[in-house]
């Protein structure tokens, strides 16, 4: 479903809601909107970047701070699709190297070799690989 999580208030956890306006927006990890709940419990969507006429409006289903493995697993488990947004397609996380690992062989950077949940991680310097299951640990 296109349900999303919103806070139930300080100390009350999260709620999953299916809101008509939110349900029509697609997901991207490179988001152009921000969703928030006002004190009167009205859910609002605001542009976070300039949105041109005809441009798709995106909401994010996961936390901005979630790494590629966590985002992919959450999206698959909760919304039953694989994200193919620019952030998920780019192993370097849009150049931020947010999700990279140090290679144990050469100290280069390791990135996921693909966007599916079984992709191994590969060092960009020496080519050494690490199974994704080992990366999760």
mmCIF file with all atom_site columns, C-alpha atoms in Angstrom:
data_model
loop_
_atom_site.group_PDB
_atom_site.id
_atom_site.type_symbol
_atom_site.label_atom_id
_atom_site.label_alt_id
_atom_site.label_comp_id
_atom_site.label_asym_id
_atom_site.label_entity_id
_atom_site.label_seq_id
_atom_site.pdbx_PDB_ins_code
_atom_site.Cartn_x
_atom_site.Cartn_y
_atom_site.Cartn_z
_atom_site.occupancy
_atom_site.B_iso_or_equiv
_atom_site.pdbx_formal_charge
_atom_site.auth_seq_id
_atom_site.auth_comp_id
_atom_site.auth_asym_id
_atom_site.auth_atom_id
_atom_site.pdbx_PDB_model_num
ATOM 1   C CA . UNK A 1 1   ? 0.000  0.000   0.000   1.00 0.00 ? 1   UNK A CA 1
ATOM 2   C CA . UNK A 1 2   ? 0.968  3.646   -0.052  1.00 0.00 ? 2   UNK A CA 1
ATOM 3   C CA . UNK A 1 3   ? 0.557  3.987   3.696   1.00 0.00 ? 3   UNK A CA 1
ATOM 4   C CA . UNK A 1 4   ? 3.145  6.134   5.430   1.00 0.00 ? 4   UNK A CA 1
ATOM 5   C CA . UNK A 1 5   ? 4.442  6.573   8.944   1.00 0.00 ? 5   UNK A CA 1
ATOM 6   C CA . UNK A 1 6   ? 3.851  9.697   10.998  1.00 0.00 ? 6   UNK A CA 1
ATOM 7   C CA . UNK A 1 7   ? 4.635  10.376  14.618  1.00 0.00 ? 7   UNK A CA 1
ATOM 8   C CA . UNK A 1 8   ? 1.786  9.918   17.086  1.00 0.00 ? 8   UNK A CA 1
ATOM 9   C CA . UNK A 1 9   ? 3.331  12.549  19.324  1.00 0.00 ? 9   UNK A CA 1
ATOM 10  C CA . UNK A 1 10  ? 6.261  12.703  21.667  1.00 0.00 ? 10  UNK A CA 1
ATOM 11  C CA . UNK A 1 11  ? 6.707  9.389   23.448  1.00 0.00 ? 11  UNK A CA 1
ATOM 12  C CA . UNK A 1 12  ? 3.784  7.773   21.594  1.00 0.00 ? 12  UNK A CA 1
ATOM 13  C CA . UNK A 1 13  ? 5.611  6.078   18.713  1.00 0.00 ? 13  UNK A CA 1
ATOM 14  C CA . UNK A 1 14  ? 4.643  6.024   15.058  1.00 0.00 ? 14  UNK A CA 1
ATOM 15  C CA . UNK A 1 15  ? 1.328  5.561   13.254  1.00 0.00 ? 15  UNK A CA 1
ATOM 16  C CA . UNK A 1 16  ? 0.818  4.076   9.793   1.00 0.00 ? 16  UNK A CA 1
ATOM 17  C CA . UNK A 1 17  ? -1.786 6.064   7.919   1.00 0.00 ? 17  UNK A CA 1
ATOM 18  C CA . UNK A 1 18  ? -3.336 5.876   4.473   1.00 0.00 ? 18  UNK A CA 1
ATOM 19  C CA . UNK A 1 19  ? -4.002 9.467   3.539   1.00 0.00 ? 19  UNK A CA 1
ATOM 20  C CA . UNK A 1 20  ? -5.642 10.261  0.152   1.00 0.00 ? 20  UNK A CA 1
ATOM 21  C CA . UNK A 1 21  ? -3.173 13.023  -0.776  1.00 0.00 ? 21  UNK A CA 1
ATOM 22  C CA . UNK A 1 22  ? -0.134 11.014  0.290   1.00 0.00 ? 22  UNK A CA 1
ATOM 23  C CA . UNK A 1 23  ? -1.313 7.804   -1.376  1.00 0.00 ? 23  UNK A CA 1
ATOM 24  C CA . UNK A 1 24  ? -1.122 9.430   -4.816  1.00 0.00 ? 24  UNK A CA 1
ATOM 25  C CA . UNK A 1 25  ? 2.566  10.353  -4.510  1.00 0.00 ? 25  UNK A CA 1
ATOM 26  C CA . UNK A 1 26  ? 5.267  7.950   -5.603  1.00 0.00 ? 26  UNK A CA 1
ATOM 27  C CA . UNK A 1 27  ? 8.394  7.201   -3.609  1.00 0.00 ? 27  UNK A CA 1
ATOM 28  C CA . UNK A 1 28  ? 11.905 8.410   -4.305  1.00 0.00 ? 28  UNK A CA 1
ATOM 29  C CA . UNK A 1 29  ? 14.916 8.485   -1.987  1.00 0.00 ? 29  UNK A CA 1
ATOM 30  C CA . UNK A 1 30  ? 15.681 11.798  -3.724  1.00 0.00 ? 30  UNK A CA 1
ATOM 31  C CA . UNK A 1 31  ? 12.590 13.578  -2.483  1.00 0.00 ? 31  UNK A CA 1
ATOM 32  C CA . UNK A 1 32  ? 11.168 16.946  -3.517  1.00 0.00 ? 32  UNK A CA 1
ATOM 33  C CA . UNK A 1 33  ? 8.561  17.266  -0.745  1.00 0.00 ? 33  UNK A CA 1
ATOM 34  C CA . UNK A 1 34  ? 8.373  17.143  3.019   1.00 0.00 ? 34  UNK A CA 1
ATOM 35  C CA . UNK A 1 35  ? 5.415  15.640  4.909   1.00 0.00 ? 35  UNK A CA 1
ATOM 36  C CA . UNK A 1 36  ? 4.571  16.814  8.379   1.00 0.00 ? 36  UNK A CA 1
ATOM 37  C CA . UNK A 1 37  ? 1.664  16.770  10.817  1.00 0.00 ? 37  UNK A CA 1
ATOM 38  C CA . UNK A 1 38  ? 0.443  20.014  12.320  1.00 0.00 ? 38  UNK A CA 1
ATOM 39  C CA . UNK A 1 39  ? -0.622 20.335  15.961  1.00 0.00 ? 39  UNK A CA 1
ATOM 40  C CA . UNK A 1 40  ? -4.270 20.095  14.844  1.00 0.00 ? 40  UNK A CA 1
ATOM 41  C CA . UNK A 1 41  ? -3.390 16.666  13.270  1.00 0.00 ? 41  UNK A CA 1
ATOM 42  C CA . UNK A 1 42  ? -3.728 17.899  9.677   1.00 0.00 ? 42  UNK A CA 1
ATOM 43  C CA . UNK A 1 43  ? -1.142 16.237  7.434   1.00 0.00 ? 43  UNK A CA 1
ATOM 44  C CA . UNK A 1 44  ? 0.615  18.717  5.134   1.00 0.00 ? 44  UNK A CA 1
ATOM 45  C CA . UNK A 1 45  ? 2.923  18.325  2.161   1.00 0.00 ? 45  UNK A CA 1
ATOM 46  C CA . UNK A 1 46  ? 5.315  21.128  1.256   1.00 0.00 ? 46  UNK A CA 1
ATOM 47  C CA . UNK A 1 47  ? 7.765  21.463  -1.611  1.00 0.00 ? 47  UNK A CA 1
ATOM 48  C CA . UNK A 1 48  ? 11.324 20.998  -0.414  1.00 0.00 ? 48  UNK A CA 1
ATOM 49  C CA . UNK A 1 49  ? 12.859 21.913  -3.764  1.00 0.00 ? 49  UNK A CA 1
ATOM 50  C CA . UNK A 1 50  ? 11.458 23.857  -6.738  1.00 0.00 ? 50  UNK A CA 1
ATOM 51  C CA . UNK A 1 51  ? 8.957  21.647  -8.588  1.00 0.00 ? 51  UNK A CA 1
ATOM 52  C CA . UNK A 1 52  ? 8.462  22.509  -12.243 1.00 0.00 ? 52  UNK A CA 1
ATOM 53  C CA . UNK A 1 53  ? 5.123  22.217  -14.012 1.00 0.00 ? 53  UNK A CA 1
ATOM 54  C CA . UNK A 1 54  ? 4.644  18.600  -15.082 1.00 0.00 ? 54  UNK A CA 1
ATOM 55  C CA . UNK A 1 55  ? 7.404  17.282  -12.796 1.00 0.00 ? 55  UNK A CA 1
ATOM 56  C CA . UNK A 1 56  ? 6.479  14.299  -10.637 1.00 0.00 ? 56  UNK A CA 1
ATOM 57  C CA . UNK A 1 57  ? 5.946  14.977  -6.926  1.00 0.00 ? 57  UNK A CA 1
ATOM 58  C CA . UNK A 1 58  ? 7.765  12.474  -4.709  1.00 0.00 ? 58  UNK A CA 1
ATOM 59  C CA . UNK A 1 59  ? 7.429  11.460  -1.099  1.00 0.00 ? 59  UNK A CA 1
ATOM 60  C CA . UNK A 1 60  ? 9.986  9.302   0.727   1.00 0.00 ? 60  UNK A CA 1
ATOM 61  C CA . UNK A 1 61  ? 8.869  6.117   2.410   1.00 0.00 ? 61  UNK A CA 1
ATOM 62  C CA . UNK A 1 62  ? 12.106 5.665   4.364   1.00 0.00 ? 62  UNK A CA 1
ATOM 63  C CA . UNK A 1 63  ? 14.438 7.774   6.457   1.00 0.00 ? 63  UNK A CA 1
ATOM 64  C CA . UNK A 1 64  ? 16.950 9.957   4.612   1.00 0.00 ? 64  UNK A CA 1
ATOM 65  C CA . UNK A 1 65  ? 19.620 8.545   6.931   1.00 0.00 ? 65  UNK A CA 1
ATOM 66  C CA . UNK A 1 66  ? 18.927 4.885   6.085   1.00 0.00 ? 66  UNK A CA 1
ATOM 67  C CA . UNK A 1 67  ? 21.673 3.218   4.084   1.00 0.00 ? 67  UNK A CA 1
ATOM 68  C CA . UNK A 1 68  ? 21.104 1.388   0.807   1.00 0.00 ? 68  UNK A CA 1
ATOM 69  C CA . UNK A 1 69  ? 20.658 -2.058  2.396   1.00 0.00 ? 69  UNK A CA 1
ATOM 70  C CA . UNK A 1 70  ? 18.210 -0.792  5.002   1.00 0.00 ? 70  UNK A CA 1
ATOM 71  C CA . UNK A 1 71  ? 16.208 1.245   2.454   1.00 0.00 ? 71  UNK A CA 1
ATOM 72  C CA . UNK A 1 72  ? 16.010 -1.656  0.000   1.00 0.00 ? 72  UNK A CA 1
ATOM 73  C CA . UNK A 1 73  ? 14.871 -4.086  2.714   1.00 0.00 ? 73  UNK A CA 1
ATOM 74  C CA . UNK A 1 74  ? 12.269 -1.680  4.164   1.00 0.00 ? 74  UNK A CA 1
ATOM 75  C CA . UNK A 1 75  ? 10.830 -0.883  0.747   1.00 0.00 ? 75  UNK A CA 1
ATOM 76  C CA . UNK A 1 76  ? 10.682 -4.553  -0.265  1.00 0.00 ? 76  UNK A CA 1
ATOM 77  C CA . UNK A 1 77  ? 9.153  -5.679  3.052   1.00 0.00 ? 77  UNK A CA 1
ATOM 78  C CA . UNK A 1 78  ? 6.610  -2.860  3.412   1.00 0.00 ? 78  UNK A CA 1
ATOM 79  C CA . UNK A 1 79  ? 5.743  -1.693  -0.120  1.00 0.00 ? 79  UNK A CA 1
ATOM 80  C CA . UNK A 1 80  ? 6.760  -4.738  -2.200  1.00 0.00 ? 80  UNK A CA 1
ATOM 81  C CA . UNK A 1 81  ? 8.905  -3.059  -4.855  1.00 0.00 ? 81  UNK A CA 1
ATOM 82  C CA . UNK A 1 82  ? 12.548 -2.302  -5.557  1.00 0.00 ? 82  UNK A CA 1
ATOM 83  C CA . UNK A 1 83  ? 13.438 1.377   -5.651  1.00 0.00 ? 83  UNK A CA 1
ATOM 84  C CA . UNK A 1 84  ? 15.194 2.521   -8.820  1.00 0.00 ? 84  UNK A CA 1
ATOM 85  C CA . UNK A 1 85  ? 15.561 6.209   -7.976  1.00 0.00 ? 85  UNK A CA 1
ATOM 86  C CA . UNK A 1 86  ? 18.851 8.002   -8.745  1.00 0.00 ? 86  UNK A CA 1
ATOM 87  C CA . UNK A 1 87  ? 20.108 7.499   -5.172  1.00 0.00 ? 87  UNK A CA 1
ATOM 88  C CA . UNK A 1 88  ? 19.497 3.741   -5.191  1.00 0.00 ? 88  UNK A CA 1
ATOM 89  C CA . UNK A 1 89  ? 20.952 3.320   -8.687  1.00 0.00 ? 89  UNK A CA 1
ATOM 90  C CA . UNK A 1 90  ? 24.202 5.064   -7.728  1.00 0.00 ? 90  UNK A CA 1
ATOM 91  C CA . UNK A 1 91  ? 26.471 2.835   -5.587  1.00 0.00 ? 91  UNK A CA 1
ATOM 92  C CA . UNK A 1 92  ? 28.274 5.943   -4.252  1.00 0.00 ? 92  UNK A CA 1
ATOM 93  C CA . UNK A 1 93  ? 24.953 7.320   -2.914  1.00 0.00 ? 93  UNK A CA 1
ATOM 94  C CA . UNK A 1 94  ? 25.090 10.363  -5.216  1.00 0.00 ? 94  UNK A CA 1
ATOM 95  C CA . UNK A 1 95  ? 28.778 10.876  -4.500  1.00 0.00 ? 95  UNK A CA 1
ATOM 96  C CA . UNK A 1 96  ? 28.372 11.053  -0.713  1.00 0.00 ? 96  UNK A CA 1
ATOM 97  C CA . UNK A 1 97  ? 29.833 7.560   -0.093  1.00 0.00 ? 97  UNK A CA 1
ATOM 98  C CA . UNK A 1 98  ? 27.308 7.439   2.771   1.00 0.00 ? 98  UNK A CA 1
ATOM 99  C CA . UNK A 1 99  ? 27.049 3.671   2.534   1.00 0.00 ? 99  UNK A CA 1
ATOM 100 C CA . UNK A 1 100 ? 30.590 2.679   1.499   1.00 0.00 ? 100 UNK A CA 1
ATOM 101 C CA . UNK A 1 101 ? 32.855 0.301   3.413   1.00 0.00 ? 101 UNK A CA 1
ATOM 102 C CA . UNK A 1 102 ? 36.643 0.147   3.650   1.00 0.00 ? 102 UNK A CA 1
ATOM 103 C CA . UNK A 1 103 ? 38.085 -2.815  1.800   1.00 0.00 ? 103 UNK A CA 1
ATOM 104 C CA . UNK A 1 104 ? 39.970 -5.168  4.112   1.00 0.00 ? 104 UNK A CA 1
ATOM 105 C CA . UNK A 1 105 ? 42.476 -5.939  1.361   1.00 0.00 ? 105 UNK A CA 1
ATOM 106 C CA . UNK A 1 106 ? 43.512 -2.506  0.032   1.00 0.00 ? 106 UNK A CA 1
ATOM 107 C CA . UNK A 1 107 ? 41.570 0.075   2.113   1.00 0.00 ? 107 UNK A CA 1
ATOM 108 C CA . UNK A 1 108 ? 39.698 1.207   -1.021  1.00 0.00 ? 108 UNK A CA 1
ATOM 109 C CA . UNK A 1 109 ? 35.952 1.832   -0.964  1.00 0.00 ? 109 UNK A CA 1
ATOM 110 C CA . UNK A 1 110 ? 33.444 -0.993  -1.352  1.00 0.00 ? 110 UNK A CA 1
ATOM 111 C CA . UNK A 1 111 ? 29.984 -0.399  -2.815  1.00 0.00 ? 111 UNK A CA 1
ATOM 112 C CA . UNK A 1 112 ? 26.985 -2.627  -3.573  1.00 0.00 ? 112 UNK A CA 1
ATOM 113 C CA . UNK A 1 113 ? 27.289 -4.208  -7.026  1.00 0.00 ? 113 UNK A CA 1
ATOM 114 C CA . UNK A 1 114 ? 23.654 -3.813  -8.019  1.00 0.00 ? 114 UNK A CA 1
ATOM 115 C CA . UNK A 1 115 ? 20.353 -2.811  -6.461  1.00 0.00 ? 115 UNK A CA 1
ATOM 116 C CA . UNK A 1 116 ? 18.840 -6.133  -5.460  1.00 0.00 ? 116 UNK A CA 1
ATOM 117 C CA . UNK A 1 117 ? 18.922 -7.585  -1.980  1.00 0.00 ? 117 UNK A CA 1
ATOM 118 C CA . UNK A 1 118 ? 21.472 -10.279 -2.875  1.00 0.00 ? 118 UNK A CA 1
ATOM 119 C CA . UNK A 1 119 ? 24.073 -8.089  -4.610  1.00 0.00 ? 119 UNK A CA 1
ATOM 120 C CA . UNK A 1 120 ? 27.620 -8.505  -3.282  1.00 0.00 ? 120 UNK A CA 1
ATOM 121 C CA . UNK A 1 121 ? 29.771 -5.496  -2.401  1.00 0.00 ? 121 UNK A CA 1
ATOM 122 C CA . UNK A 1 122 ? 32.821 -4.848  -4.587  1.00 0.00 ? 122 UNK A CA 1
ATOM 123 C CA . UNK A 1 123 ? 35.950 -2.776  -3.988  1.00 0.00 ? 123 UNK A CA 1
ATOM 124 C CA . UNK A 1 124 ? 36.351 -0.098  -6.637  1.00 0.00 ? 124 UNK A CA 1
ATOM 125 C CA . UNK A 1 125 ? 40.137 -0.259  -6.266  1.00 0.00 ? 125 UNK A CA 1
ATOM 126 C CA . UNK A 1 126 ? 41.139 -3.946  -6.130  1.00 0.00 ? 126 UNK A CA 1
ATOM 127 C CA . UNK A 1 127 ? 37.896 -5.744  -7.068  1.00 0.00 ? 127 UNK A CA 1
ATOM 128 C CA . UNK A 1 128 ? 37.658 -7.777  -3.848  1.00 0.00 ? 128 UNK A CA 1
ATOM 129 C CA . UNK A 1 129 ? 34.065 -8.821  -3.043  1.00 0.00 ? 129 UNK A CA 1
ATOM 130 C CA . UNK A 1 130 ? 32.067 -9.294  0.134   1.00 0.00 ? 130 UNK A CA 1
ATOM 131 C CA . UNK A 1 131 ? 28.695 -11.087 0.310   1.00 0.00 ? 131 UNK A CA 1
ATOM 132 C CA . UNK A 1 132 ? 25.825 -8.802  1.267   1.00 0.00 ? 132 UNK A CA 1
ATOM 133 C CA . UNK A 1 133 ? 24.977 -11.054 4.222   1.00 0.00 ? 133 UNK A CA 1
ATOM 134 C CA . UNK A 1 134 ? 28.385 -10.286 5.743   1.00 0.00 ? 134 UNK A CA 1
ATOM 135 C CA . UNK A 1 135 ? 27.828 -6.539  5.225   1.00 0.00 ? 135 UNK A CA 1
ATOM 136 C CA . UNK A 1 136 ? 24.578 -6.706  7.230   1.00 0.00 ? 136 UNK A CA 1
ATOM 137 C CA . UNK A 1 137 ? 26.441 -8.017  10.292  1.00 0.00 ? 137 UNK A CA 1
#
